mmCIF file of C-alpha atoms in Angstrom:
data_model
loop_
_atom_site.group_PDB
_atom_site.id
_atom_site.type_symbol
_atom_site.label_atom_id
_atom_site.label_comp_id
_atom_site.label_asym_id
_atom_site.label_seq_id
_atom_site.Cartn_x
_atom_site.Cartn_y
_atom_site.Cartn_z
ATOM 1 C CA UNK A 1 74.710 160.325 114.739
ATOM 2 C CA UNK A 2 76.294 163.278 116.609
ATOM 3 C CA UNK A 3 77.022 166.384 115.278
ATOM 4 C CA UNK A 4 80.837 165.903 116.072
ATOM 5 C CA UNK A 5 83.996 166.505 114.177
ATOM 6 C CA UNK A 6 86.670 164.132 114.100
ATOM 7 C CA UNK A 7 89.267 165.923 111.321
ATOM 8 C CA UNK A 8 90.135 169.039 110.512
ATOM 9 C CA UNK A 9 89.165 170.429 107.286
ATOM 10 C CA UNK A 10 92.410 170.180 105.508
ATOM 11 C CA UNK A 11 92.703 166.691 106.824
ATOM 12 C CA UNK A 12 88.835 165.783 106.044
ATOM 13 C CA UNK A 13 89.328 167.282 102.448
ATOM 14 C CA UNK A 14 92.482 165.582 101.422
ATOM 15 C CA UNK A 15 91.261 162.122 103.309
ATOM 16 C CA UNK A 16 88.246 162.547 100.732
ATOM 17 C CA UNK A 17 90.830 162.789 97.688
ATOM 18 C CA UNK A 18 92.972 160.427 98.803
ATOM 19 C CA UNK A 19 90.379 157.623 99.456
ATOM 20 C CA UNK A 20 88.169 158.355 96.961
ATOM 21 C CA UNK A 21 90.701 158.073 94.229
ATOM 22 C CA UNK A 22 92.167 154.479 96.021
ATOM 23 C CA UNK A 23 88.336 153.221 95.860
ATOM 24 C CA UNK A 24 87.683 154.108 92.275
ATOM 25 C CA UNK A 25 91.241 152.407 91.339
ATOM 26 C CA UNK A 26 89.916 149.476 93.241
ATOM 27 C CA UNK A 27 86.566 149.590 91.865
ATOM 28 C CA UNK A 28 87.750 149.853 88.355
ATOM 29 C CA UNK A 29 89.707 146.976 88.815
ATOM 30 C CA UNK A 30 87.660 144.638 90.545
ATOM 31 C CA UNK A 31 83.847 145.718 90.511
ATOM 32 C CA UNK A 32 83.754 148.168 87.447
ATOM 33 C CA UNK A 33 80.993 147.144 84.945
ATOM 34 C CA UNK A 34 79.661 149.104 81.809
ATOM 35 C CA UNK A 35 76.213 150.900 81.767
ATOM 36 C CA UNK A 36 73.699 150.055 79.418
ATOM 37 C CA UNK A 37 73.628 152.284 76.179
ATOM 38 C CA UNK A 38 77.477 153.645 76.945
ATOM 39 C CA UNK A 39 80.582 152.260 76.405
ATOM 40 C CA UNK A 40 83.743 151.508 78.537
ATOM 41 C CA UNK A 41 85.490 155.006 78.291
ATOM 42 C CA UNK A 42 81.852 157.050 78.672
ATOM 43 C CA UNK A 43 80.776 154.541 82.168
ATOM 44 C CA UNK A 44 84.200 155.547 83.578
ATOM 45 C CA UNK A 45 83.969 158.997 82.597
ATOM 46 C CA UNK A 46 80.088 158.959 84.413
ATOM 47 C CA UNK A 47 81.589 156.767 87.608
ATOM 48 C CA UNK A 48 84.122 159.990 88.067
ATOM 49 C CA UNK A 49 81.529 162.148 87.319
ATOM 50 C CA UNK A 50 79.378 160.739 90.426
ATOM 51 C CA UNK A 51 82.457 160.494 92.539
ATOM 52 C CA UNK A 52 83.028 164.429 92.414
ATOM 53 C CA UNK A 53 79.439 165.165 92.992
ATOM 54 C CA UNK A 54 78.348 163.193 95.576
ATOM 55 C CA UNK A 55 81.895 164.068 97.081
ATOM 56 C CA UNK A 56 81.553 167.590 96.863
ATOM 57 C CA UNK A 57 77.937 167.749 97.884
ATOM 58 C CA UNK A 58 78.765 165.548 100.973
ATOM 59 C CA UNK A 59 81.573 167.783 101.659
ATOM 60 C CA UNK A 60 79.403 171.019 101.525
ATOM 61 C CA UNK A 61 76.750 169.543 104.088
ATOM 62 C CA UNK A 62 79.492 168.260 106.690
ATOM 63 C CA UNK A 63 81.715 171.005 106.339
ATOM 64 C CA UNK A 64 80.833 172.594 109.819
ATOM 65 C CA UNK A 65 79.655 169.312 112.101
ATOM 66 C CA UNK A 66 80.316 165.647 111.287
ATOM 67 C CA UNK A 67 83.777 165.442 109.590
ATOM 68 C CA UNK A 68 84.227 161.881 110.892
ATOM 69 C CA UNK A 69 84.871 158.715 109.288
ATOM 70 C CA UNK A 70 81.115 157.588 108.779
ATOM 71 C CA UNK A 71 80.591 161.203 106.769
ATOM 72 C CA UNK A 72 83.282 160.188 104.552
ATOM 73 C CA UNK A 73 82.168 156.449 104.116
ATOM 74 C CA UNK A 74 78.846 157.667 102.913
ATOM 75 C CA UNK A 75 80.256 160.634 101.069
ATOM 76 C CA UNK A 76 82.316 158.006 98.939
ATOM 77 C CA UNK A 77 80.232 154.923 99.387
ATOM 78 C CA UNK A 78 77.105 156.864 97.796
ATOM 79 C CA UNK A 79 78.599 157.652 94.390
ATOM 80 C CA UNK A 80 79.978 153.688 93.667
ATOM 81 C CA UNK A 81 76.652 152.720 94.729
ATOM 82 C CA UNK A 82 74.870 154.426 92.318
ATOM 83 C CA UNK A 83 76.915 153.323 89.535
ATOM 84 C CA UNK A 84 76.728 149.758 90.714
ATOM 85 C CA UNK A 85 72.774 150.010 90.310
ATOM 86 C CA UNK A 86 73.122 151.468 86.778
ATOM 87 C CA UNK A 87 75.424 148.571 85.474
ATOM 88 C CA UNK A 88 74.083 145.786 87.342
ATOM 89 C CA UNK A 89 70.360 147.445 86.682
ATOM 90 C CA UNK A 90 69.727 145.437 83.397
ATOM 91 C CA UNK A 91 70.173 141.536 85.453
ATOM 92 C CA UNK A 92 69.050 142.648 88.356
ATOM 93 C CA UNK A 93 66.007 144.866 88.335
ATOM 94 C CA UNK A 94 64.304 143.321 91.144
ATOM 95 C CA UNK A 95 66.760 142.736 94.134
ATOM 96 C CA UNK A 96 67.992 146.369 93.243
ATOM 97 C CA UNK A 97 64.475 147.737 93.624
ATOM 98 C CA UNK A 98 63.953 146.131 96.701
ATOM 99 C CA UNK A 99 67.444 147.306 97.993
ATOM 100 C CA UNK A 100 66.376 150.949 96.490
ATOM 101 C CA UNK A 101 62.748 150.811 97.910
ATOM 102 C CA UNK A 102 64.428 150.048 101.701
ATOM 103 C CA UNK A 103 66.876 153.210 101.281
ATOM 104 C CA UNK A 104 64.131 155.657 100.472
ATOM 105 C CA UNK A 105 61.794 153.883 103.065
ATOM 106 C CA UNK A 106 65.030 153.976 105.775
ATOM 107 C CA UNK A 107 66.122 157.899 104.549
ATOM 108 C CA UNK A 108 62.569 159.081 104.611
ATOM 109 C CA UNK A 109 61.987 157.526 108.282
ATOM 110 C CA UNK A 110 65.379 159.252 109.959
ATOM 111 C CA UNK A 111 64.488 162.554 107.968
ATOM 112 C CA UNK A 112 60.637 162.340 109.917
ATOM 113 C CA UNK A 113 62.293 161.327 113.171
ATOM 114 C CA UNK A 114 64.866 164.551 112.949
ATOM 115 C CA UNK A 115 61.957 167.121 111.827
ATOM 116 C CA UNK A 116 59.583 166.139 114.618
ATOM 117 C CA UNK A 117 62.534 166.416 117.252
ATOM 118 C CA UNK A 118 61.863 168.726 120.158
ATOM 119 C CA UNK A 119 63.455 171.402 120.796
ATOM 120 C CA UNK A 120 66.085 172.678 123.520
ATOM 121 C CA UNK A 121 64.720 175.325 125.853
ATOM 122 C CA UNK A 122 64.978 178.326 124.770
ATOM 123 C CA UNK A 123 65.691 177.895 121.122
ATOM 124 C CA UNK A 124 63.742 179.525 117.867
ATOM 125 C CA UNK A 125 61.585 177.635 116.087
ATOM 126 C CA UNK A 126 63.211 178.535 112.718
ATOM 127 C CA UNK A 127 66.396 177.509 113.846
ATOM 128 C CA UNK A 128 65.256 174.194 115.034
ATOM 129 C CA UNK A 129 63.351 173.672 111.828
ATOM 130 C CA UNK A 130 66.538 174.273 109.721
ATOM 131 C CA UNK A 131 68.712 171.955 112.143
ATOM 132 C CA UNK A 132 66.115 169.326 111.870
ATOM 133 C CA UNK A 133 66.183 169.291 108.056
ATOM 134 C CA UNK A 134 69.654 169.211 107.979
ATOM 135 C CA UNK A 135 69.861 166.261 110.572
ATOM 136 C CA UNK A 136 67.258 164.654 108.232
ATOM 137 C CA UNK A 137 68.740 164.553 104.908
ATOM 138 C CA UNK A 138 72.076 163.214 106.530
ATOM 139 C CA UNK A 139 70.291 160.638 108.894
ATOM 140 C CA UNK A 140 68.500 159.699 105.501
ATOM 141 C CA UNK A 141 71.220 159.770 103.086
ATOM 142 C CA UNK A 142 73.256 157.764 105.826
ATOM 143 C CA UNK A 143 70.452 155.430 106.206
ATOM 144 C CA UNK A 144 70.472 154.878 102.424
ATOM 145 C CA UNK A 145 74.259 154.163 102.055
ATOM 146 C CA UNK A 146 73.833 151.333 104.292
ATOM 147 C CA UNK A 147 70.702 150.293 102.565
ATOM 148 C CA UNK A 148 72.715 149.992 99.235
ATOM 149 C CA UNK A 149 75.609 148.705 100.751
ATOM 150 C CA UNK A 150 74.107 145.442 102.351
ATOM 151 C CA UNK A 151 73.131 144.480 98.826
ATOM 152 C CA UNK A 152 76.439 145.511 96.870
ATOM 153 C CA UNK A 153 78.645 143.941 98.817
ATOM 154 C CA UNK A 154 77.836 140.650 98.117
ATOM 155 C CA UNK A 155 78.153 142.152 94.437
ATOM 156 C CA UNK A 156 81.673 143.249 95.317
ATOM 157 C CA UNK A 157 82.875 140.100 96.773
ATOM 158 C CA UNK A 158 81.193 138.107 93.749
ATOM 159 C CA UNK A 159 83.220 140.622 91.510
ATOM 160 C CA UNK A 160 86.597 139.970 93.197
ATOM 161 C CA UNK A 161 86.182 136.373 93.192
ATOM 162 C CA UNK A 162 84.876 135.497 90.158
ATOM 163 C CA UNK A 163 86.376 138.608 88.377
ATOM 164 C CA UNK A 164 87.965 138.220 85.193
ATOM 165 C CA UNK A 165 91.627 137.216 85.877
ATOM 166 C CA UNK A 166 93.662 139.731 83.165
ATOM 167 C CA UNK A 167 91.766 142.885 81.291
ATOM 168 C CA UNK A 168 93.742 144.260 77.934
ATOM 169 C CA UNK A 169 95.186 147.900 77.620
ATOM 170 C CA UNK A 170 94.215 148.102 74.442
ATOM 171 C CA UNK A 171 91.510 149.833 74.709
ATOM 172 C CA UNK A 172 87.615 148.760 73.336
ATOM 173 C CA UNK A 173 86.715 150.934 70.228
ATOM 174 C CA UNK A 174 83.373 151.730 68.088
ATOM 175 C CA UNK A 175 83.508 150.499 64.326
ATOM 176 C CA UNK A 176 85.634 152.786 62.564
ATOM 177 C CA UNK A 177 88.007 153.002 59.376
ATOM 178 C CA UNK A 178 91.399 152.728 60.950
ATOM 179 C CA UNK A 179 90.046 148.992 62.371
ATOM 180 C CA UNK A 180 91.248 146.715 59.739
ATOM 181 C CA UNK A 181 93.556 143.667 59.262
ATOM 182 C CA UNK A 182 95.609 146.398 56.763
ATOM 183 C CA UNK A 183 96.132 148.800 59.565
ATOM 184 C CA UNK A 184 97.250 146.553 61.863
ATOM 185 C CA UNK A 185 99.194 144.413 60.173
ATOM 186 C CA UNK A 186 102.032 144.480 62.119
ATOM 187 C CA UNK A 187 100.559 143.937 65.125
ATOM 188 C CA UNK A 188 98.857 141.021 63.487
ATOM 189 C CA UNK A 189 101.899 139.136 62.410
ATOM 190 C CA UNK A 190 102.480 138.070 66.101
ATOM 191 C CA UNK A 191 99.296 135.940 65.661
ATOM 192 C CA UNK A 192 102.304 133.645 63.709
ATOM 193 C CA UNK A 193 102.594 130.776 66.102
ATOM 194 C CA UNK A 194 106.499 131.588 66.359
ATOM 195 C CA UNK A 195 106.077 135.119 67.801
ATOM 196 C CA UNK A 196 102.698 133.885 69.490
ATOM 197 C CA UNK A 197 104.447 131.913 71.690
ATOM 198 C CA UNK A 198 107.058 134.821 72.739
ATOM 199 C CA UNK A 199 104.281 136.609 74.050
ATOM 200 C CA UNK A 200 102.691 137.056 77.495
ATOM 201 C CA UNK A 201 99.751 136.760 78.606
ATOM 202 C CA UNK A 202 99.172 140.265 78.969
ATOM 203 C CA UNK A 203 100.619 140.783 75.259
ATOM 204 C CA UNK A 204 97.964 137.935 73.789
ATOM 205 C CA UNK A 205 95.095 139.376 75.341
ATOM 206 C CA UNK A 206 96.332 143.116 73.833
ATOM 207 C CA UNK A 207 96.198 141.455 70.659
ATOM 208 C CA UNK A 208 92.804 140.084 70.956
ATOM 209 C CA UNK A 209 91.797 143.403 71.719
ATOM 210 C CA UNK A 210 93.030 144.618 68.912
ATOM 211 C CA UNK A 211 91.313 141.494 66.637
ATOM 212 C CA UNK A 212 88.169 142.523 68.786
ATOM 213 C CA UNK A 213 88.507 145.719 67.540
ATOM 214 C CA UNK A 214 88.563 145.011 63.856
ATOM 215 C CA UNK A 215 86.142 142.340 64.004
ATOM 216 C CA UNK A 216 83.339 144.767 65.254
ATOM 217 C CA UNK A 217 84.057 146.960 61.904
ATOM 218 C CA UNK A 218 83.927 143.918 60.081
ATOM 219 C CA UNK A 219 80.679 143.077 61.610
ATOM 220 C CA UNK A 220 79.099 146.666 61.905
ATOM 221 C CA UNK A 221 78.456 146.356 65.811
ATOM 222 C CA UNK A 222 76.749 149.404 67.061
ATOM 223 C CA UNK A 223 78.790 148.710 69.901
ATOM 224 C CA UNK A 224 82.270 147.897 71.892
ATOM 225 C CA UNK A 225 83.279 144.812 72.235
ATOM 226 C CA UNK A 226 85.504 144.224 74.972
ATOM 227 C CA UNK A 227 87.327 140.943 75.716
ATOM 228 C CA UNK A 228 88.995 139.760 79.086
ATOM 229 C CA UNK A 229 90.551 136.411 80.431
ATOM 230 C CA UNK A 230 89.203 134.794 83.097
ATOM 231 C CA UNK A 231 88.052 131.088 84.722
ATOM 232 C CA UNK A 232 85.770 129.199 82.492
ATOM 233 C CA UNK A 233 84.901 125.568 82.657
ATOM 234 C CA UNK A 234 87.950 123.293 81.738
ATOM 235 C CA UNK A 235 85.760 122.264 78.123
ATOM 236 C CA UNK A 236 85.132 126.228 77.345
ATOM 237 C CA UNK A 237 87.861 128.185 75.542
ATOM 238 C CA UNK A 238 85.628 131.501 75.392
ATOM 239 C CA UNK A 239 82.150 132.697 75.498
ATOM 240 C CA UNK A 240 79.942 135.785 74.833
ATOM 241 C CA UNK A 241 77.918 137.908 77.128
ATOM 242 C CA UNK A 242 76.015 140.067 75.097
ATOM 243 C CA UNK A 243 74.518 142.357 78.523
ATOM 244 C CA UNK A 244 77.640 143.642 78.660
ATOM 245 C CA UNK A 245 79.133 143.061 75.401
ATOM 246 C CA UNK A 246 82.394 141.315 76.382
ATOM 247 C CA UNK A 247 83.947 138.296 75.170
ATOM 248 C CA UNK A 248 85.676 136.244 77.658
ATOM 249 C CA UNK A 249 88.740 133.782 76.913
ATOM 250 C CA UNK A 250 89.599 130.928 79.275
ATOM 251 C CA UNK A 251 92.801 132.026 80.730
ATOM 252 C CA UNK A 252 94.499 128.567 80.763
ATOM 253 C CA UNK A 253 93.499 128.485 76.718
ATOM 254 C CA UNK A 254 94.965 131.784 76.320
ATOM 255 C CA UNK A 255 98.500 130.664 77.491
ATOM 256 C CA UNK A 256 98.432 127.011 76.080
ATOM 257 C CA UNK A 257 96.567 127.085 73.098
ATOM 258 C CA UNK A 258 97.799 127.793 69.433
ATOM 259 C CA UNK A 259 97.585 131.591 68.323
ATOM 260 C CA UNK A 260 94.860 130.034 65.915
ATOM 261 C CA UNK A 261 92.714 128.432 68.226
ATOM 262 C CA UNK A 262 92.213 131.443 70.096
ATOM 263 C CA UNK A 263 91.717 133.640 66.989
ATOM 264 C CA UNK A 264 89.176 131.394 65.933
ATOM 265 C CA UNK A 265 87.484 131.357 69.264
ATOM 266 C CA UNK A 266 87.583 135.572 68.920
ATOM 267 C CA UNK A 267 86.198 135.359 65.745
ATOM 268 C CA UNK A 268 83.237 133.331 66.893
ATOM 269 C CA UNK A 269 82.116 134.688 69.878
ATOM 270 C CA UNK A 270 82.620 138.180 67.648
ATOM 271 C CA UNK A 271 79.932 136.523 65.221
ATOM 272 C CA UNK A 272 77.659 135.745 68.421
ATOM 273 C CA UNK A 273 77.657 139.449 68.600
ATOM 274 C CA UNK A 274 76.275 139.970 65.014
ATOM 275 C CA UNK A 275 73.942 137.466 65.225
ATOM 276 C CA UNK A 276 72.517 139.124 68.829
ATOM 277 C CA UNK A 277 72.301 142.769 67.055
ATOM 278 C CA UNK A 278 70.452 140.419 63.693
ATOM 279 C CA UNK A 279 67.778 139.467 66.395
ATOM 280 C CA UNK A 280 67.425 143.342 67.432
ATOM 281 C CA UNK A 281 66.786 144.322 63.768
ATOM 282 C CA UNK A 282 64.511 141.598 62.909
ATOM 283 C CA UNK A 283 61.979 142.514 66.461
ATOM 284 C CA UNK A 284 62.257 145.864 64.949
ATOM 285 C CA UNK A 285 60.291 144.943 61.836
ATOM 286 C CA UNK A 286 56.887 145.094 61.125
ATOM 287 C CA UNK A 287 55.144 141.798 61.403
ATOM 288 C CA UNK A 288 54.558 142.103 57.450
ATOM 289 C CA UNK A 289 57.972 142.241 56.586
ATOM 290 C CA UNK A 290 59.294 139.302 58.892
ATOM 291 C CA UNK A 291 58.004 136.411 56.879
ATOM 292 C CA UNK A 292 60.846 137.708 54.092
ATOM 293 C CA UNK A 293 62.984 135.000 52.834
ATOM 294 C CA UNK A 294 65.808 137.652 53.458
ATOM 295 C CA UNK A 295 65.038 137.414 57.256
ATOM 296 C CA UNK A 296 65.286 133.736 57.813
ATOM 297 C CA UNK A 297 68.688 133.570 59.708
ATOM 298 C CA UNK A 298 67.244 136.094 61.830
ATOM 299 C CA UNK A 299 63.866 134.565 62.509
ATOM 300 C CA UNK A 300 66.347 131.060 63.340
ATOM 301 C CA UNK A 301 68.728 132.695 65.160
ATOM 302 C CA UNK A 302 65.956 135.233 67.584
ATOM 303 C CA UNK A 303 64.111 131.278 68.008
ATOM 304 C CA UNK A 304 67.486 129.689 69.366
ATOM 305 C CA UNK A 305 68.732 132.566 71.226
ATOM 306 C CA UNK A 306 65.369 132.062 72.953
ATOM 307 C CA UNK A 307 65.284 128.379 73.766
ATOM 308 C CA UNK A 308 69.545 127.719 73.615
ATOM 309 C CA UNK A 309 70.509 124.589 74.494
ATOM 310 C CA UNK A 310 73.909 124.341 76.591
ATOM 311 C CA UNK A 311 73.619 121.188 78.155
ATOM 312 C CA UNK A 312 75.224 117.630 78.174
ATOM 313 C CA UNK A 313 74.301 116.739 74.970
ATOM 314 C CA UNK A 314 77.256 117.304 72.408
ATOM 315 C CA UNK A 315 75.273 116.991 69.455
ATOM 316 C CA UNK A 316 72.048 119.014 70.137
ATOM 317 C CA UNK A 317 74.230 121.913 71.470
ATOM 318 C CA UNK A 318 77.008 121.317 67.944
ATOM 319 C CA UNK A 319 73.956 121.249 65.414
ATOM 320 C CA UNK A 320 72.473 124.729 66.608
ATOM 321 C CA UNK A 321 72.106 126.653 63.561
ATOM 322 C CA UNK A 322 73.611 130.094 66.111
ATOM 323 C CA UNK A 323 76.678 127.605 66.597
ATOM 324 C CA UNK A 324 77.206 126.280 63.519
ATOM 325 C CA UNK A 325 77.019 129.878 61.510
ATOM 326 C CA UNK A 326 79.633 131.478 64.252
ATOM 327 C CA UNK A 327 82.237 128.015 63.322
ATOM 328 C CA UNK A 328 81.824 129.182 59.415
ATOM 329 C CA UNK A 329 82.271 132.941 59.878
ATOM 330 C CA UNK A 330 85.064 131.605 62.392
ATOM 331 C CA UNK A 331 87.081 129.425 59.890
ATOM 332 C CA UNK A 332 86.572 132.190 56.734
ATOM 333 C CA UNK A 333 87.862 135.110 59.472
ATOM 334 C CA UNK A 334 91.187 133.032 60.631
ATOM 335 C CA UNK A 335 91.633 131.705 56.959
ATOM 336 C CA UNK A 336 92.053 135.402 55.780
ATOM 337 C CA UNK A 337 93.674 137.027 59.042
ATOM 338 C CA UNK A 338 96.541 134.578 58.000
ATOM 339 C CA UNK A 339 96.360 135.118 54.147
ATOM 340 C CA UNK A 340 96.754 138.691 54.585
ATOM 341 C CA UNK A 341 99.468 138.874 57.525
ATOM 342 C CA UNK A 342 101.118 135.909 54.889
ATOM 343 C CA UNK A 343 101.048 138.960 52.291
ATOM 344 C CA UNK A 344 98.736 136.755 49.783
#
């Protein structure tokens, strides 16, 4: 790549702003996925984080030569990248070292072809040395963009198709006090099949947020869980993913099922949750301590979770003791949700 400028600085610094603000937006939207270990608020607040860094630090080192469009596509395609490994990390370990292992191979390569350059006649050897480095680390960290990229955008386009189809306002929120069925009553009365049906889709999925919300106090999560609407198979209504901690609720179901239903399918996927962080507890234990009667349902559920059935078979898939304990907690969460918006 040639050491030629395209924009002006003014022009190359506010094209940087401009388009790296319009590709978070998009990414947030479309792409965005929580990091392991942090929640929804803290991975936005570390994808922003990247953005200005790897903006400002590609900035600095074409701030005199290359202000052209392929400085700024690595400049902003570098920081998304990064983030995409650290969400996608966890279900992908191996393509995404492979991807990683060709960048550094690629970015080491065009830093050893720039250092070993020749020089012009005439020109000092320090000089050259210092160019050559330069030319290095952008040839390299150009060489790595595309690297990543060849790999992520296939991740991007999966994203965008098969993205959820409507994401809440409301936003996700740790266990805490103010999360209860008496704090938020009157949000909860609109789960009365009257004022349900008044209500977008948009609205309904605020509210499940908001159920969401309470049920992980309920349940003493460690953890967010987030909920979203999206295309599930036509016999689904909602399911749990518990890498990323997000329930997900057929959009058809959420606009033509009963308010009840759909609380009920919250409720149980919540329970999912519970059972997953059970599981956690119970590896935790020393092996003389597992064979307690009082870690039975944990010992069941850690054996299911391990060998889940999800096939054809109805009845198999019904009798699971992980399914049958989320359609009791289910029943006794919706029975007093509507006791206690009822005022009994």
């Amino acid at each position: 790549m040639r050491d030629r400028n395209q924009m002006g600085k003014t022009v190359y610094t506010l094209a940087h702003v401009f388009f790296g603000v319009l590709a978070g937006v998009l990414y947030r939207k479309f792409c965005f996925r929580s990091v392991e270990g942090l929640g929804d608020a803290q991975s936005a607040l570390l994808l922003w984080g990247l953005v200005i860094a790897f903006s400002a630090a590609g900035v600095a080192l074409t701030w005199g030569r290359r202000r052209n469009g392929l400085s700024l596509y690595v400049n902003l395609a570098l920081p998304f990248e990064a983030h995409a490994v650290l969400s996608h990390w966890p279900g992908m370990k191996l393509p995404l070292a492979g991807a990683m292992a060709a960048a550094g191979t690629a970015a080491i390569a065009c830093f050893l072809l720039a250092l070993f350059r020749r020089a012009r006649s005439g020109e000092r050897r320090g000089f050259v040395l210092l160019r050559s480095i330069r030319h290095g680390l952008l040839g390299g960290r150009t060489a790595a963009a595309v690297c990543l990229s060849l790999l992520l955008i296939p991740l991007g386009v999966k994203a965008v198709f098969e993205r959820e189809l409507l994401r809440p306002t409301v936003a996700p929120a740790l266990a805490a006090e103010e999360h209860t069925i008496a704090d938020h009553l009157d949000e909860l009365r609109s789960l009365e099949e009257d004022a349900w049906e008044t209500l977008d889709a948009e609205a309904r999925l605020n509210l499940l947020q908001t159920v969401a919300n309470i049920e992980d106090t309920y349940l003493g999560l460690p953890h967010e869980l987030k909920v979203e609407a999206g295309n599930l198979d036509e016999s689904v209504v909602g399911q749990y993913n518990d890498r990323t901690h997000t329930i997900t609720v057929s959009a058809d179901a959420l606009l033509t099922r009963p308010a009840a239903e759909i609380l009920d399918t919250l409720c149980h996927e919540a329970y999912h949750a519970y059972q997953h962080r059970l599981c956690d507890a119970y590896d935790s234990l020393d092996s003389d301590y597992k064979g307690l009667l009082l870690f039975y349902k944990a010992e069941t559920y850690t054996d299911e979770f391990e060998n889940y059935y999800d096939g054809d078979d109805f009845e198999v898939y019904y009798s699971q003791r992980v399914e049958v304990d989320c359609r009791n907690y289910a029943a006794g969460a919706v029975e007093d949700y509507y006791a206690k918006i009822a005022g009994d």
